[in-house]
Coordinates of C-alpha atoms in Angstrom, one line a residue:
X1 CA -1.6 12.5 -164.7
X2 CA -0.5 9.2 -166.1
X3 CA -3.6 6.4 -166.0
X4 CA -2.0 2.9 -166.7
X5 CA -4.6 1.1 -168.7
X6 CA -3.6 -2.6 -168.1
X7 CA -5.1 -3.0 -164.9
X8 CA -6.5 -5.9 -165.2
X9 CA -3.4 -7.8 -166.7
X10 CA -1.3 -6.5 -164.0
X11 CA -3.5 -8.1 -161.4
X12 CA -3.8 -11.5 -163.1
X13 CA 0.5 -11.1 -163.4
X14 CA 0.3 -10.5 -160.0
X15 CA -2.1 -13.5 -158.9
X16 CA 0.3 -15.8 -161.0
X17 CA 3.5 -14.3 -159.3
X18 CA 2.2 -15.2 -156.3
X19 CA 1.1 -18.9 -157.4
X20 CA 4.7 -19.4 -159.0
X21 CA 5.8 -18.4 -155.2
X22 CA 3.4 -20.2 -152.7
X23 CA 2.3 -22.8 -154.8
X24 CA 2.5 -26.4 -153.8
X25 CA 2.7 -27.4 -157.7
X26 CA 4.8 -26.3 -160.0
X27 CA 3.9 -23.3 -162.4
X28 CA 4.4 -25.0 -166.1
X29 CA 3.0 -22.1 -167.9
X30 CA 0.6 -20.0 -169.0
X31 CA -2.1 -19.2 -171.6
X32 CA -2.7 -16.1 -172.6
X33 CA -5.1 -14.2 -174.9
X34 CA -3.0 -14.6 -177.8
X35 CA -1.0 -17.9 -177.2
X36 CA 0.5 -20.0 -174.6
X37 CA 3.6 -19.6 -173.1
X38 CA 5.9 -21.8 -171.6
X39 CA 6.8 -20.6 -168.4
X40 CA 11.6 -20.8 -167.4
X41 CA 12.3 -21.5 -163.7
X42 CA 13.8 -19.1 -161.8
X43 CA 12.8 -16.2 -163.8
X44 CA 9.9 -13.8 -163.5
X45 CA 6.6 -14.8 -165.6
X46 CA 6.9 -11.6 -166.8
X47 CA 10.4 -12.0 -168.4
X48 CA 9.0 -15.1 -170.0
X49 CA 7.0 -13.0 -172.5
X50 CA 9.8 -11.3 -174.4
X51 CA 8.4 -8.3 -174.5
X52 CA 9.0 -5.7 -176.8
X53 CA 9.6 -2.0 -175.1
X54 CA 6.5 -0.2 -175.2
X55 CA 4.6 -3.2 -175.8
X56 CA 1.4 -4.4 -174.0
X57 CA 1.1 -7.1 -171.3
X58 CA -1.1 -10.0 -172.3
X59 CA -3.9 -11.3 -170.8
X60 CA -3.0 -14.2 -168.7
X61 CA -6.4 -16.2 -169.1
X62 CA -5.2 -19.4 -167.2
X63 CA -2.3 -21.2 -165.4
X64 CA -1.3 -24.5 -166.0
X65 CA 0.2 -26.3 -162.9
X66 CA 1.8 -30.0 -162.5
X67 CA 1.9 -31.6 -159.5
X68 CA 4.9 -34.4 -158.2
X69 CA 3.0 -37.1 -160.2
X70 CA 2.6 -34.9 -163.6
X71 CA -0.9 -34.2 -163.7
X72 CA -1.8 -31.1 -165.1
X73 CA -4.0 -28.6 -164.2
X74 CA -5.7 -25.5 -165.4
X75 CA -6.7 -22.9 -163.0
X76 CA -8.0 -19.4 -163.6
X77 CA -5.6 -16.4 -162.2
X78 CA -8.4 -15.3 -159.7
X79 CA -8.4 -16.1 -155.7
X80 CA -9.8 -19.6 -156.1
X81 CA -7.0 -20.4 -158.6
X82 CA -4.7 -19.3 -156.1
X83 CA -6.4 -21.1 -153.3
X84 CA -5.9 -24.0 -154.9
X85 CA -2.4 -23.5 -156.2
X86 CA -1.5 -23.1 -152.4
X87 CA -3.2 -26.3 -151.5
X88 CA -6.2 -24.8 -149.2
X89 CA -8.5 -26.5 -151.6
X90 CA -8.7 -29.5 -153.8
X91 CA -9.5 -29.3 -157.7
X92 CA -13.0 -30.6 -157.0
X93 CA -13.5 -27.7 -154.7
X94 CA -12.1 -25.1 -156.8
X95 CA -14.2 -26.4 -159.5
X96 CA -17.3 -25.8 -157.1
X97 CA -16.1 -22.6 -155.9
X98 CA -16.0 -21.6 -160.1
X99 CA -19.6 -22.9 -160.7
X100 CA -20.6 -20.7 -157.4
X101 CA -18.8 -17.7 -159.0
X102 CA -20.7 -17.9 -162.1
X103 CA -24.1 -18.7 -160.6
X104 CA -23.5 -15.4 -158.7
X105 CA -22.4 -13.4 -161.5
X106 CA -25.5 -14.7 -163.3
X107 CA -27.8 -13.7 -160.6
X108 CA -26.5 -10.0 -160.6
X109 CA -26.7 -9.3 -164.1
X110 CA -30.3 -10.5 -163.8
X111 CA -31.2 -8.7 -160.9
X112 CA -29.2 -5.6 -162.4
X113 CA -30.9 -6.2 -165.7
X114 CA -34.7 -6.6 -164.0
X115 CA -34.0 -3.4 -162.0
X116 CA -33.4 -1.3 -164.7
X117 CA -36.1 -3.0 -166.5
X118 CA -38.5 -1.9 -163.5
X119 CA -37.0 1.8 -163.6
X120 CA -37.9 2.2 -166.9
X121 CA -41.5 0.8 -167.0
X122 CA -42.0 3.0 -163.7
X123 CA -40.6 6.0 -165.3
X124 CA -42.6 5.4 -168.3
X125 CA -45.9 4.9 -166.2
X126 CA -45.6 8.0 -164.1
X127 CA -43.7 10.6 -165.9
X128 CA -44.8 10.4 -170.1

C-alpha cells in the first residue's frame, strides 16, 4: 500500500494554486521553509520550484500577493488567506481571522492539557 508523506505540503500547494487562479491580486512569490521563490506567470507553482526527480516538495509558509497599485501582502496558504486573495475579506479582517485562529488553538491546547492533567490526577487518586 502506498501512502504519500507530503500531505501538508500538497494541501498548501493546492491552496496556493487556488489563490493564483481566483485571486484579485497577482501572486508574485511564495516563501518556503528553505527560501523564497519568485513565481513566473502562466506556469504552475510547482514547476517554479525546479525540483529534481524524487526530490521532496517544500512546505509553503507564506504567499506574496501584489495589488494593482504595487502594494505587497503576505498571507498564509490557508482558508483565511484564500478568502483575502479572492477579495472576500480585507487585509485587516484577514489579520483578525489569523488572531482568532491563534486564540482558538491556544484555548484548545490549554483545555486538552487541563483535561489530561485532571484525568491523570483522578487515575492516581482513585486507583493507586
